[in-house]
Short mmCIF file of C-alpha atoms in Angstrom, two decimals:
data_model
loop_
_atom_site.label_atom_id
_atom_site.label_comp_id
_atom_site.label_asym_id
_atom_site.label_seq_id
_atom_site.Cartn_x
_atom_site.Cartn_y
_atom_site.Cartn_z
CA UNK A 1 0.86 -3.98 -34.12
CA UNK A 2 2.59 -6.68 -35.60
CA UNK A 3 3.49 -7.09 -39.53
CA UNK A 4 1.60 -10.78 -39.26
CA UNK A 5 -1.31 -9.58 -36.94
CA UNK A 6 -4.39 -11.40 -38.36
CA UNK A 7 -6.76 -8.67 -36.86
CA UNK A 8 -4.91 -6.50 -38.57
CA UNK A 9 -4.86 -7.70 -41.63
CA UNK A 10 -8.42 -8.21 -41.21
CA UNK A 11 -9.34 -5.01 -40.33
CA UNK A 12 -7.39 -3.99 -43.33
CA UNK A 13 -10.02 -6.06 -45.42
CA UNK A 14 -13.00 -4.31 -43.57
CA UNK A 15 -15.10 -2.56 -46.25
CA UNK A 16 -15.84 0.98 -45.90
CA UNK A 17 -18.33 3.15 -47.62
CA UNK A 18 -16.90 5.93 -50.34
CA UNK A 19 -17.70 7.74 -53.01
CA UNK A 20 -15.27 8.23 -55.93
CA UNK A 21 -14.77 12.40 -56.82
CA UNK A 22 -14.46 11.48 -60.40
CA UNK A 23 -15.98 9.58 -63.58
CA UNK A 24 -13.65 5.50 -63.21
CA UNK A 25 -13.65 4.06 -66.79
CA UNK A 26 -13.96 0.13 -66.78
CA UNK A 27 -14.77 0.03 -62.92
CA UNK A 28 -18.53 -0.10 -63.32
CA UNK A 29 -18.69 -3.55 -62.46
CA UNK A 30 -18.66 -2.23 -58.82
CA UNK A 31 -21.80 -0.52 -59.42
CA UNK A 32 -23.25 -3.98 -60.88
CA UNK A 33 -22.88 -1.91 -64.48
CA UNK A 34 -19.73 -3.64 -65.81
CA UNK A 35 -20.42 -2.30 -69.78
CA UNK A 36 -20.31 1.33 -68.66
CA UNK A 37 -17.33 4.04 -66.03
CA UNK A 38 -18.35 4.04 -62.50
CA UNK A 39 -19.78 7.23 -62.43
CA UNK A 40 -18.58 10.42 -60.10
CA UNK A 41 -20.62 10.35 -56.67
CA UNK A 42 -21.95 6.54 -56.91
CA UNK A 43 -21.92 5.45 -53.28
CA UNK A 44 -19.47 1.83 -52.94
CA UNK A 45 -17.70 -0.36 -50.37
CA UNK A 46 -14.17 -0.29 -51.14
CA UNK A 47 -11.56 -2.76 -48.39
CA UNK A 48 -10.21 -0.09 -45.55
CA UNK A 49 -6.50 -0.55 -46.95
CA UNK A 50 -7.39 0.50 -50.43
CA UNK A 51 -9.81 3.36 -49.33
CA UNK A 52 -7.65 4.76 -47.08
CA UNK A 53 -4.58 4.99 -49.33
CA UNK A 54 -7.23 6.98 -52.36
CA UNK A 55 -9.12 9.08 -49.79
CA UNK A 56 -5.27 9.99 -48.38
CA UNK A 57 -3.02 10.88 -51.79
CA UNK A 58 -3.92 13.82 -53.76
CA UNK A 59 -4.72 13.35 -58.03
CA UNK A 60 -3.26 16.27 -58.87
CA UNK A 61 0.21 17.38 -58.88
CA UNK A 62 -0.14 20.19 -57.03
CA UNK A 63 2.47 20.59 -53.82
CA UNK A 64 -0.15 22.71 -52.56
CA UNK A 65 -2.31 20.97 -49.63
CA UNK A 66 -4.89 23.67 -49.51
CA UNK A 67 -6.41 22.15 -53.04
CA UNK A 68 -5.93 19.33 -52.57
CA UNK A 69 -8.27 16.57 -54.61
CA UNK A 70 -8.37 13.36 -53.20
CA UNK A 71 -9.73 10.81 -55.32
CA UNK A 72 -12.67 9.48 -52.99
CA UNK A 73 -14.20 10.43 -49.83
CA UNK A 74 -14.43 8.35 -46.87
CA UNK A 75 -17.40 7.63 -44.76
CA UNK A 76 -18.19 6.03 -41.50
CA UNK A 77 -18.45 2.32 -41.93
CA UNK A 78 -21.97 1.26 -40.88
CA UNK A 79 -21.02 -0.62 -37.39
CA UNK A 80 -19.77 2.87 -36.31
CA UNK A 81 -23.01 4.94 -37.71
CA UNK A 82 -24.99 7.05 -35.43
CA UNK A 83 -27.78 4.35 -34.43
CA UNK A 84 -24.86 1.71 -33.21
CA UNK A 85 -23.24 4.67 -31.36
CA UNK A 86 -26.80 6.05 -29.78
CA UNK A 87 -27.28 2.25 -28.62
CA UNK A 88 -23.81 1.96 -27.37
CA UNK A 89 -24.62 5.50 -25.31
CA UNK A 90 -27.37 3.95 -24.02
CA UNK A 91 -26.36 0.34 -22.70
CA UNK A 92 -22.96 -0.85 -23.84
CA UNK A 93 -23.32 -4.34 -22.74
CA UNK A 94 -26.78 -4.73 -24.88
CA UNK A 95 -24.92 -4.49 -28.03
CA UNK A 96 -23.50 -7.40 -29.79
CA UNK A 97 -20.59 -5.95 -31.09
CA UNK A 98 -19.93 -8.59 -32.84
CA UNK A 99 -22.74 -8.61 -35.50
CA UNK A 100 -21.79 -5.22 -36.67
CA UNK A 101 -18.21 -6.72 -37.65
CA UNK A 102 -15.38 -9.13 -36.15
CA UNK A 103 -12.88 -6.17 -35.00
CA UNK A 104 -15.17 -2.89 -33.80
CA UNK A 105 -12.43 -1.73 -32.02
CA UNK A 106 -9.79 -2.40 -34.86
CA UNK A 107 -11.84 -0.57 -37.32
CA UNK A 108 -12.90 2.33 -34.72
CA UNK A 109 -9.08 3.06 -34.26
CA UNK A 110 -8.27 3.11 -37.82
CA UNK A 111 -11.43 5.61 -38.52
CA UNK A 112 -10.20 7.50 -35.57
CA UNK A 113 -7.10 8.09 -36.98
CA UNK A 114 -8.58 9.30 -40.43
CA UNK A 115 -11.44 11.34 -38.64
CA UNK A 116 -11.45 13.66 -35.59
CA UNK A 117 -14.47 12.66 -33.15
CA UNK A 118 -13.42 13.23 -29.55
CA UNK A 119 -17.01 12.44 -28.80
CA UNK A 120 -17.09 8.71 -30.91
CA UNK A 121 -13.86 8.28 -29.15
CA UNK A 122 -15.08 8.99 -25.39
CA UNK A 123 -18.39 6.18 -25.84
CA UNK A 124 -16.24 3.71 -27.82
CA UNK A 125 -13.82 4.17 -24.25
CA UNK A 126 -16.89 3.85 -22.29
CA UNK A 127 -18.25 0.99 -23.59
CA UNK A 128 -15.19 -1.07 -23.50
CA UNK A 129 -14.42 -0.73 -20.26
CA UNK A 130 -17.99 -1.48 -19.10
CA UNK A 131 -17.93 -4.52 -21.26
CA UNK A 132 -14.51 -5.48 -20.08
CA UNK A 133 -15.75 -5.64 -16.43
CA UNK A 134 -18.52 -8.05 -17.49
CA UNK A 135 -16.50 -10.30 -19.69
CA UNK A 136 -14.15 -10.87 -16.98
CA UNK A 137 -16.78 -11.47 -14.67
CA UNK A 138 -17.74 -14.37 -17.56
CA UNK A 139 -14.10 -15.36 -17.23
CA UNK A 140 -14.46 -16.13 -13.70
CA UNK A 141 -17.63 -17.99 -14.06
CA UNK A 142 -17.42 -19.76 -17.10
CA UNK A 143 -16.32 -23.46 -15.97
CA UNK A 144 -17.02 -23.02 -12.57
CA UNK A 145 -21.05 -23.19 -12.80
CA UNK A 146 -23.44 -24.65 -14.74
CA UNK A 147 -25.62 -21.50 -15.53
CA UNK A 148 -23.79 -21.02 -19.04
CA UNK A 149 -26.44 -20.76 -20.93
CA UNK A 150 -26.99 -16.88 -19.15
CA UNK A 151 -24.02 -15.57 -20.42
CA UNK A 152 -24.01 -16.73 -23.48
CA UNK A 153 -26.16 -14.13 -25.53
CA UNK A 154 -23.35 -11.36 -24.27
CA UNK A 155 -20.19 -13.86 -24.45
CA UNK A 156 -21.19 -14.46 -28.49
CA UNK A 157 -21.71 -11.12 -28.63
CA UNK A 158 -17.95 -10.09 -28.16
CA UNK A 159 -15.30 -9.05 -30.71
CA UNK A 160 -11.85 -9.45 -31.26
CA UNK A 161 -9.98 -6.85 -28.51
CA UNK A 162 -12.68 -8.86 -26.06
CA UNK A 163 -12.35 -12.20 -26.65
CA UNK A 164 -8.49 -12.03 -26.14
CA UNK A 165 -9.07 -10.37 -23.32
CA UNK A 166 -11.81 -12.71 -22.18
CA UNK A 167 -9.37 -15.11 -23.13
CA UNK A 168 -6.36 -14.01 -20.58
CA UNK A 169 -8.64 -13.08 -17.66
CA UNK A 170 -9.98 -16.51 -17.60
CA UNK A 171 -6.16 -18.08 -18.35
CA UNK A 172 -5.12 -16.06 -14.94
CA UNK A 173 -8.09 -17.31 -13.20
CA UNK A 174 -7.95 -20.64 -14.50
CA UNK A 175 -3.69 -20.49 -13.35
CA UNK A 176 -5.03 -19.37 -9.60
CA UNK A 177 -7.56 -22.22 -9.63
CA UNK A 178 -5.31 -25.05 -10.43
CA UNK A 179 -2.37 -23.89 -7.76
CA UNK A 180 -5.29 -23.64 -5.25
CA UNK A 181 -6.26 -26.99 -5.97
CA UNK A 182 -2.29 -28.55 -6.14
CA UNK A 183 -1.37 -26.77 -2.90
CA UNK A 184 -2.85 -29.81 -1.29
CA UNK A 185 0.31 -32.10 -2.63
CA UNK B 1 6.84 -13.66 -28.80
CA UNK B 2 7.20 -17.52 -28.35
CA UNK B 3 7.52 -17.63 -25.02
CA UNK B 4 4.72 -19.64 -23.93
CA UNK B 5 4.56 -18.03 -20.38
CA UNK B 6 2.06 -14.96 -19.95
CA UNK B 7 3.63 -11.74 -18.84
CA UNK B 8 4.60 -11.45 -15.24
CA UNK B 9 4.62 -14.07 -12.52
CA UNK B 10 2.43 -17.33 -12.61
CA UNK B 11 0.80 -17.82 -9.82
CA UNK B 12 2.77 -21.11 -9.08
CA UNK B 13 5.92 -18.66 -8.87
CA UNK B 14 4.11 -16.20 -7.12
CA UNK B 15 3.43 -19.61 -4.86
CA UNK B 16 7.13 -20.13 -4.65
CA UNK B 17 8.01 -16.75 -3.64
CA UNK B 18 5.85 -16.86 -0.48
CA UNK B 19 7.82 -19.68 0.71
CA UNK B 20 10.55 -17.27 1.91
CA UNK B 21 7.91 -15.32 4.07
CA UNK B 22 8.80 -15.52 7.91
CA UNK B 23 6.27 -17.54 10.16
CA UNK B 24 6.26 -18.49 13.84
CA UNK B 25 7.03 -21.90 14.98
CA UNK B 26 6.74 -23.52 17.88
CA UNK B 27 9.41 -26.20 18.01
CA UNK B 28 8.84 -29.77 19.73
CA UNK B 29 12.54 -30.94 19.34
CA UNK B 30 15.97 -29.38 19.90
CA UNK B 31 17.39 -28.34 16.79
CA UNK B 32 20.86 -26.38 16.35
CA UNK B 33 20.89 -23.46 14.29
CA UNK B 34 21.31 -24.26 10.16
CA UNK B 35 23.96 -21.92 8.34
CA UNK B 36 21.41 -21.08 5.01
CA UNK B 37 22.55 -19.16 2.68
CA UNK B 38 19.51 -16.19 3.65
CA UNK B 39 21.74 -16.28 7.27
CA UNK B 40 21.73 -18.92 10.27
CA UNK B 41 18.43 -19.79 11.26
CA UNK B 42 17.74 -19.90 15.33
CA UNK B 43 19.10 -22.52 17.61
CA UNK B 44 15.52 -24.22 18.14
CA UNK B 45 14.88 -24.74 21.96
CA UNK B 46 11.30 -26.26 22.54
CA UNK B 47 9.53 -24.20 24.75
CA UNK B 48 10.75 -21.12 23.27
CA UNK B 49 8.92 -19.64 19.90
CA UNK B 50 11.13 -18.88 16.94
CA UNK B 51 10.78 -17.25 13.56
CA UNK B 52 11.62 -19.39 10.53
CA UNK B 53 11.03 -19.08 6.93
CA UNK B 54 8.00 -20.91 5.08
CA UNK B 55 9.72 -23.49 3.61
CA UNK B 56 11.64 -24.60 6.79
CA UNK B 57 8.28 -24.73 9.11
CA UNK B 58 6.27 -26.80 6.78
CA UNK B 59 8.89 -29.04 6.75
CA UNK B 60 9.48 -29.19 10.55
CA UNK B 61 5.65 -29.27 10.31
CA UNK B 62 5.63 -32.25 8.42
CA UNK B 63 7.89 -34.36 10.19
CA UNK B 64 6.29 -33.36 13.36
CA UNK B 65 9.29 -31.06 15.07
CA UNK B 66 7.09 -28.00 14.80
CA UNK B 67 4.27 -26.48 15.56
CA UNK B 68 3.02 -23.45 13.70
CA UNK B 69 1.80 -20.41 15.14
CA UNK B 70 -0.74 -19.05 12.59
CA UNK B 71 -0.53 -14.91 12.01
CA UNK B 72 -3.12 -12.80 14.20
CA UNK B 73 -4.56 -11.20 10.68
CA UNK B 74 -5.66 -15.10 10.05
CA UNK B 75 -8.06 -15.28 13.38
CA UNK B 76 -11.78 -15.44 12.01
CA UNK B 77 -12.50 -12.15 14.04
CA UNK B 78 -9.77 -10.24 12.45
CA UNK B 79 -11.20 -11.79 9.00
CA UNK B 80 -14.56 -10.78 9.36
CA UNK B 81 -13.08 -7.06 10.47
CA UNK B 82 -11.37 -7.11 6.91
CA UNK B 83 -14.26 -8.34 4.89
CA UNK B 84 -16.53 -5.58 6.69
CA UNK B 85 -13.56 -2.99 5.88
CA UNK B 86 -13.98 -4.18 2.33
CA UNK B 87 -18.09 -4.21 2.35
CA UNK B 88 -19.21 -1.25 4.26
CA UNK B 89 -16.31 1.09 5.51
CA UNK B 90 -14.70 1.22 2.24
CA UNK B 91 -16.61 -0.32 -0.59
CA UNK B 92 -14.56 1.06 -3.28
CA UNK B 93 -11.01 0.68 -2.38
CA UNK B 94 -9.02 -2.62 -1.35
CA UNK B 95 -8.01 -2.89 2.30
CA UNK B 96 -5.25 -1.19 3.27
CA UNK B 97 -1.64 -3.07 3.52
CA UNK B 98 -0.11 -3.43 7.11
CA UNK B 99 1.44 -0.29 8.55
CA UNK B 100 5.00 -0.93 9.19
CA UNK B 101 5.77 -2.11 12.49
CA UNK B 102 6.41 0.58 15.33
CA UNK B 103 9.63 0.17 17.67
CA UNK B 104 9.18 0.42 22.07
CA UNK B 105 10.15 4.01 21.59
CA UNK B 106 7.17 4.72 19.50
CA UNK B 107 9.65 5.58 16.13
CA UNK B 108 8.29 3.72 13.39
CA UNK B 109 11.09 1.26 12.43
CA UNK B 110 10.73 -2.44 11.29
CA UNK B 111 11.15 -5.92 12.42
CA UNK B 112 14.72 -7.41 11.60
CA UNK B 113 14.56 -10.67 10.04
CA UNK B 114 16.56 -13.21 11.61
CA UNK B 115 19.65 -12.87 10.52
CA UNK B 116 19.83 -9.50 11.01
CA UNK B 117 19.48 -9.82 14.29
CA UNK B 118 22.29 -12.03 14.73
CA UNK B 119 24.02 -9.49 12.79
CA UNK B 120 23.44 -6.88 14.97
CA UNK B 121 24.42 -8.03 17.64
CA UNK B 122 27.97 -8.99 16.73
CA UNK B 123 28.22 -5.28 15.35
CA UNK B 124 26.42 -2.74 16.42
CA UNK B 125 23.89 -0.74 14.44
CA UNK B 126 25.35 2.99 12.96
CA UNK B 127 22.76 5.53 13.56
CA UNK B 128 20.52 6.44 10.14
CA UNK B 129 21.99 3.31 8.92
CA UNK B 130 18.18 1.73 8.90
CA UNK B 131 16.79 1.15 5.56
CA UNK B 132 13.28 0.68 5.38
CA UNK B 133 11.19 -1.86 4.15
CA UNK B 134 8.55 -2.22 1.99
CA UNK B 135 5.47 -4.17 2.59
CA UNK B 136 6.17 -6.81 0.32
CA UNK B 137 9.52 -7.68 2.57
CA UNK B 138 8.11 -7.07 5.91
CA UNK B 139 8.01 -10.24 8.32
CA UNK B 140 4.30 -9.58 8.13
CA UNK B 141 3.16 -13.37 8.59
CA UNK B 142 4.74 -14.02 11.89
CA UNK B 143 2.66 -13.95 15.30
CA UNK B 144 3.34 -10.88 15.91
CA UNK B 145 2.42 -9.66 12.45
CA UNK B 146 -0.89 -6.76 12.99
CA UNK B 147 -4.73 -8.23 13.31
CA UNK B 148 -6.96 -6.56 10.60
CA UNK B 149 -4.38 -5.93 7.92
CA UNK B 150 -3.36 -7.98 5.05
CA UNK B 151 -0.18 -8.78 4.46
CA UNK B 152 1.28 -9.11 0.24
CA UNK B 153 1.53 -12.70 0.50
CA UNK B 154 -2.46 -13.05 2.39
CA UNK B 155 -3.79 -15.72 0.08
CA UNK B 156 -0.98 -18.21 -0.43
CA UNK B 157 -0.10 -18.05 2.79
CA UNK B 158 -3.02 -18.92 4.67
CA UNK B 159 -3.86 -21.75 1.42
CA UNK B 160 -0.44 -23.32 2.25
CA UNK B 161 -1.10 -22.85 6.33
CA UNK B 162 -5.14 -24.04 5.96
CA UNK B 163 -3.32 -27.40 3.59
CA UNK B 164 -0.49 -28.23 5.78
CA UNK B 165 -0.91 -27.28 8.79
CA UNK B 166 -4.72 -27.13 9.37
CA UNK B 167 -4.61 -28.49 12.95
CA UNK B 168 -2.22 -25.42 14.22
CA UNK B 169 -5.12 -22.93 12.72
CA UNK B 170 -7.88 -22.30 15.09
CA UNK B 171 -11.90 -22.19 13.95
CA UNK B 172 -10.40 -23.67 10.71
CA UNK B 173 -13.39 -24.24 8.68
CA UNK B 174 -14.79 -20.81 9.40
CA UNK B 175 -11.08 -19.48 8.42
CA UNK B 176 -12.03 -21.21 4.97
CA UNK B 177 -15.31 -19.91 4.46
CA UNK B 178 -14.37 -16.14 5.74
CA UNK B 179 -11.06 -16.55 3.04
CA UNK B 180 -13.97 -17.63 0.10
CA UNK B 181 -15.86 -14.59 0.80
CA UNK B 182 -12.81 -12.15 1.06
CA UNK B 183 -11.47 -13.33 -2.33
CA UNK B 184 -14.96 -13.11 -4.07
CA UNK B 185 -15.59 -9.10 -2.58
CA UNK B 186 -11.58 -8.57 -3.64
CA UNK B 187 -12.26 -10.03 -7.19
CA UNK B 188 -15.12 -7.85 -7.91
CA UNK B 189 -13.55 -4.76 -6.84
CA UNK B 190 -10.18 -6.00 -9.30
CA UNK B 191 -12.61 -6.21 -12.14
CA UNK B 192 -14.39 -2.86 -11.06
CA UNK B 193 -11.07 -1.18 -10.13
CA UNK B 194 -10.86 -0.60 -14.60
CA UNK B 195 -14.04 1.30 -14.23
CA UNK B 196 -11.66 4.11 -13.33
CA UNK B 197 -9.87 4.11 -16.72
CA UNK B 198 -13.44 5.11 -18.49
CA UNK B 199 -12.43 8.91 -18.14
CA UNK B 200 -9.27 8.64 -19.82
CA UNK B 201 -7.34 9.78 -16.54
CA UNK B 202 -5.37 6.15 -16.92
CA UNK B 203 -4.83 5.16 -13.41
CA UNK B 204 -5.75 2.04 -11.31
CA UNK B 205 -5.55 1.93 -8.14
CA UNK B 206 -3.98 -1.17 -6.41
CA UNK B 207 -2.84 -0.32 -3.07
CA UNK B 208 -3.37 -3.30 -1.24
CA UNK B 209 -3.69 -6.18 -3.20
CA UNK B 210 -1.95 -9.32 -2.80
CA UNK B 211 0.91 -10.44 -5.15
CA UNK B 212 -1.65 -13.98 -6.15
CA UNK B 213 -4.73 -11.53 -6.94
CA UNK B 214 -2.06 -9.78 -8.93
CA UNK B 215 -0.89 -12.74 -10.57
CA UNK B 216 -4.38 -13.76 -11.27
CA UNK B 217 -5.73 -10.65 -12.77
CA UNK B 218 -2.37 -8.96 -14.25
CA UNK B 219 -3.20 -10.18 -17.38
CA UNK B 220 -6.79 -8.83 -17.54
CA UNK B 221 -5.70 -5.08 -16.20
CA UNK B 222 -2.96 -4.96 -18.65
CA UNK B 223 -5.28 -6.11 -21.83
CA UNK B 224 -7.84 -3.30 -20.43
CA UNK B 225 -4.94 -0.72 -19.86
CA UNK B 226 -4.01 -1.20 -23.61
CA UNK B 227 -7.00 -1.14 -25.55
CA UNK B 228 -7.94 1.90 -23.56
CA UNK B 229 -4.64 3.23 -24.82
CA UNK B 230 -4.66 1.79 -28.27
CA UNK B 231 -8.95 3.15 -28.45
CA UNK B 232 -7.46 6.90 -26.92
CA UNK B 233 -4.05 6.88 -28.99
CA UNK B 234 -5.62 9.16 -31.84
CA UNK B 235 -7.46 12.04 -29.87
CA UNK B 236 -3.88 11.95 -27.39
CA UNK B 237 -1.77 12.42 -30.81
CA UNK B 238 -4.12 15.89 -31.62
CA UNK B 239 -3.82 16.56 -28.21
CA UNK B 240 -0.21 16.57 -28.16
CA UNK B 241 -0.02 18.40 -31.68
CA UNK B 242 -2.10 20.65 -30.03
CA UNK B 243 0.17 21.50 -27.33
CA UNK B 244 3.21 21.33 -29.11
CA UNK B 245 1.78 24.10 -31.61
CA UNK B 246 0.59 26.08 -28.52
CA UNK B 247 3.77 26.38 -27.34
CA UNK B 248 5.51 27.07 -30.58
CA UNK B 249 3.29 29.51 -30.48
CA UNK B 250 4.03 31.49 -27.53
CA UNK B 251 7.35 31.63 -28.18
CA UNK B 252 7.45 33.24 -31.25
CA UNK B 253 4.93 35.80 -30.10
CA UNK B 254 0.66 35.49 -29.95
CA UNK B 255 0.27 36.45 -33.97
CA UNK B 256 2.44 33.73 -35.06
CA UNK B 257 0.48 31.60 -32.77
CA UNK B 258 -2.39 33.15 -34.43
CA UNK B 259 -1.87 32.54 -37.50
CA UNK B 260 -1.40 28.48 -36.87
CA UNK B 261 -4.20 28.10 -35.16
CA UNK B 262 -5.66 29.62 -38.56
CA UNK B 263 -4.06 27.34 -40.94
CA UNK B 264 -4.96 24.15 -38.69
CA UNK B 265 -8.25 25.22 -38.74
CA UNK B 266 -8.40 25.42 -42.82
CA UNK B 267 -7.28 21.70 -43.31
CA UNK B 268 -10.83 20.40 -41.73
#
């Protein structure tokens, strides 16, 4: 991953859901309550980069890691919430991965880090690979034939990680195609 | 990083490449052998067939001095065997690449390029002094080349064969139509053949496929490869921790391995 990587950066920006472990004076206006501390336990969306670093370093001075106090907890960002992963179990290529945010996978391998879910882990691997097969099979027909309009529900539905790789499976074919066409000469 | 080229060959290269592949000719003119600097090629003596690369025949072909004799795997019958190898004998894996090529005596040896036959017959051959070859460098495009098998180079070969020399290829148009099909059932099984990665085992299978379905799909196998790697990366780094601490632990004895296992299990 590369220091100017735009996904990455972008995924940095994704918000996540937290909750702060103690009373914030003069962050209330995150709550909508700007005149009064963001109280223990209220439930916000803080960017990934920021979360990460509170939910990671410990507020007390303690060199003990058993106790530990972070100063939020993390939680599962909504496109990786039970009902996205249930529908993902269930037909990966019906999801539009897309609507939940820009870079799924991005944000799934940053959470994976952070969490431990072997089982998130295994559908998320599932359901890319099923969806790869069918975007390259868009690769190979997008151009050639006029039926666009079929694919199109599943090609808008693709994020990031997919549309580059939409993007070089249908460079490679496009590569074969001309030769094919210039071996003529 | 700003290289514009992808990774790999293009298939223009890959194009280029199959231009040193040996084919058949049958010549029309006299011609005395060329010194190359890949060896002499034959002294060309019309009746009589000779094996020339590529580059050389479509030339000859061009200027009318040669015919070409097309492979045996290129016959329409031997095309339709492949695409119902691919269809119904083995519908998940790609056809298998030609065996190498068996000597009289029944030892499986290979066929000498040109100039190493020349060679050997000014010296001759040591005993176990025989490197073989691998498919990719097997004269597996000549006429005597196997029926039934594809050969690395398959579909630039018979594109540059069906272009310039369509007249030398029997049942031509059927030859195009059987090629079509064969490089539609070989696509899908390229984008099935990442199926396999969905169990984390991490290994595609490409035995068999031709260097311009390579070039075609490289970059779509190696973008798949990744993000299954990148998506997997976390659970292999406990995994590894996990095995690294298992060891530790039986080396020091099983209540110091204990006693780990006990302390990862209080940070969750």
């Amino acid at each position: 991953m590369s220091y100017y990587d735009l996904d990455a950066i972008l995924t940095d920006a994704e918000k996540v859901p937290c909750k702060f472990e103690l009373d914030v004076p003069d962050l209330g206006y995150l709550d909508n309550n700007p005149s009064q501390a963001l109280k223990a336990q209220t439930p916000v969306s803080l960017p990934l980069w920021l979360a990460e670093l509170l939910a990671l370093s410990s507020r007390t001075q303690s060199s003990n890691p058993e106790d530990s106090a972070p100063f939020l907890t993390l939680e599962m960002p909504k496109a990786l919430s039970n009902e996205v992963v249930s529908a993902l179990k269930a037909d990966p290529r019906a999801v539009a991965l897309r609507d939940q945010t820009h870079n799924m996978y991005g944000l799934a391998t940053r959470m994976l880090d952070l969490f431990e879910e072997p089982e998130l882990c295994a559908v998320l691997r599932r359901t890319f690979v099923t969806r790869a097969a069918e975007t390259a099979l868009h690769a190979r027909k997008a151009g050639a034939t006029d039926d666009v309009v079929r694919g199109e529900g599943f090609l808008s539905g693709l994020e990031e990680w997919e549309r580059s790789l939409f993007r070089r499976a249908h460079d490679g074919n496009k590569a074969c195609k001309e030769w094919m066409e210039g071996v003529k000469k | 990083m700003a290289l514009p080229l992808p990774q790999g060959l293009v298939p223009t290269e890959v194009a280029f490449l199959c231009e040193m592949e040996m084919v058949t000719i049958v010549p029309r003119q006299r011609l005395e052998s060329i010194p190359l600097l890949s060896g002499d090629t034959p002294a060309l003596r019309p009746p009589h067939r000779a094996q020339m690369p590529l580059w050389l025949a479509l030339l000859l072909k061009k200027q009318r001095r040669a015919n070409i004799v097309p492979p045996a795997w290129l016959h329409p019958a031997s095309l339709a065997d492949i695409i119902h190898h691919e269809t119904n004998v083995d519908p998940q894996a790609f056809s298998p690449p030609p065996p190498p090529p068996t000597r009289a005596d029944g030892r499986t040896g290979r066929a000498r390029p040109f100039q190493e036959n020349i060679r050997s017959t000014r010296e001759a051959p040591k005993p176990g002094d025989d490197p073989r070859l691998a498919p990719p460098f097997l004269p597996s495009c000549t006429a005597d080349a196997p029926a039934g098998y594809l050969p690395y180079h398959w579909l630039e070969l018979a594109e540059a064969l069906l272009a310039h020399a369509a007249d030398d290829v029997p049942a031509q148009a059927e030859v195009r139509s059987l090629l079509r099909d064969l490089q539609e059932v070989r696509a899908a099984k390229m984008r099935g053949s990442t199926q396999s990665l969905e169990g984390g085992g991490g290994v595609v299978v490409l035995r068999g496929v031709g260097a311009m379905e390579l070039a075609e799909s490289r970059g779509f196998v190696l973008g798949v490869v990744d993000g299954v790697r990148k998506l997997g990366a976390s659970a292999e780094a406990t995994r590894r921790d996990e095995e690294a601490n298992g060891g530790g632990g039986g080396r020091y004895g099983g209540g110091r391995g204990e006693f780990e296992d006990s302390d990862e299990e209080m940070e969750f």
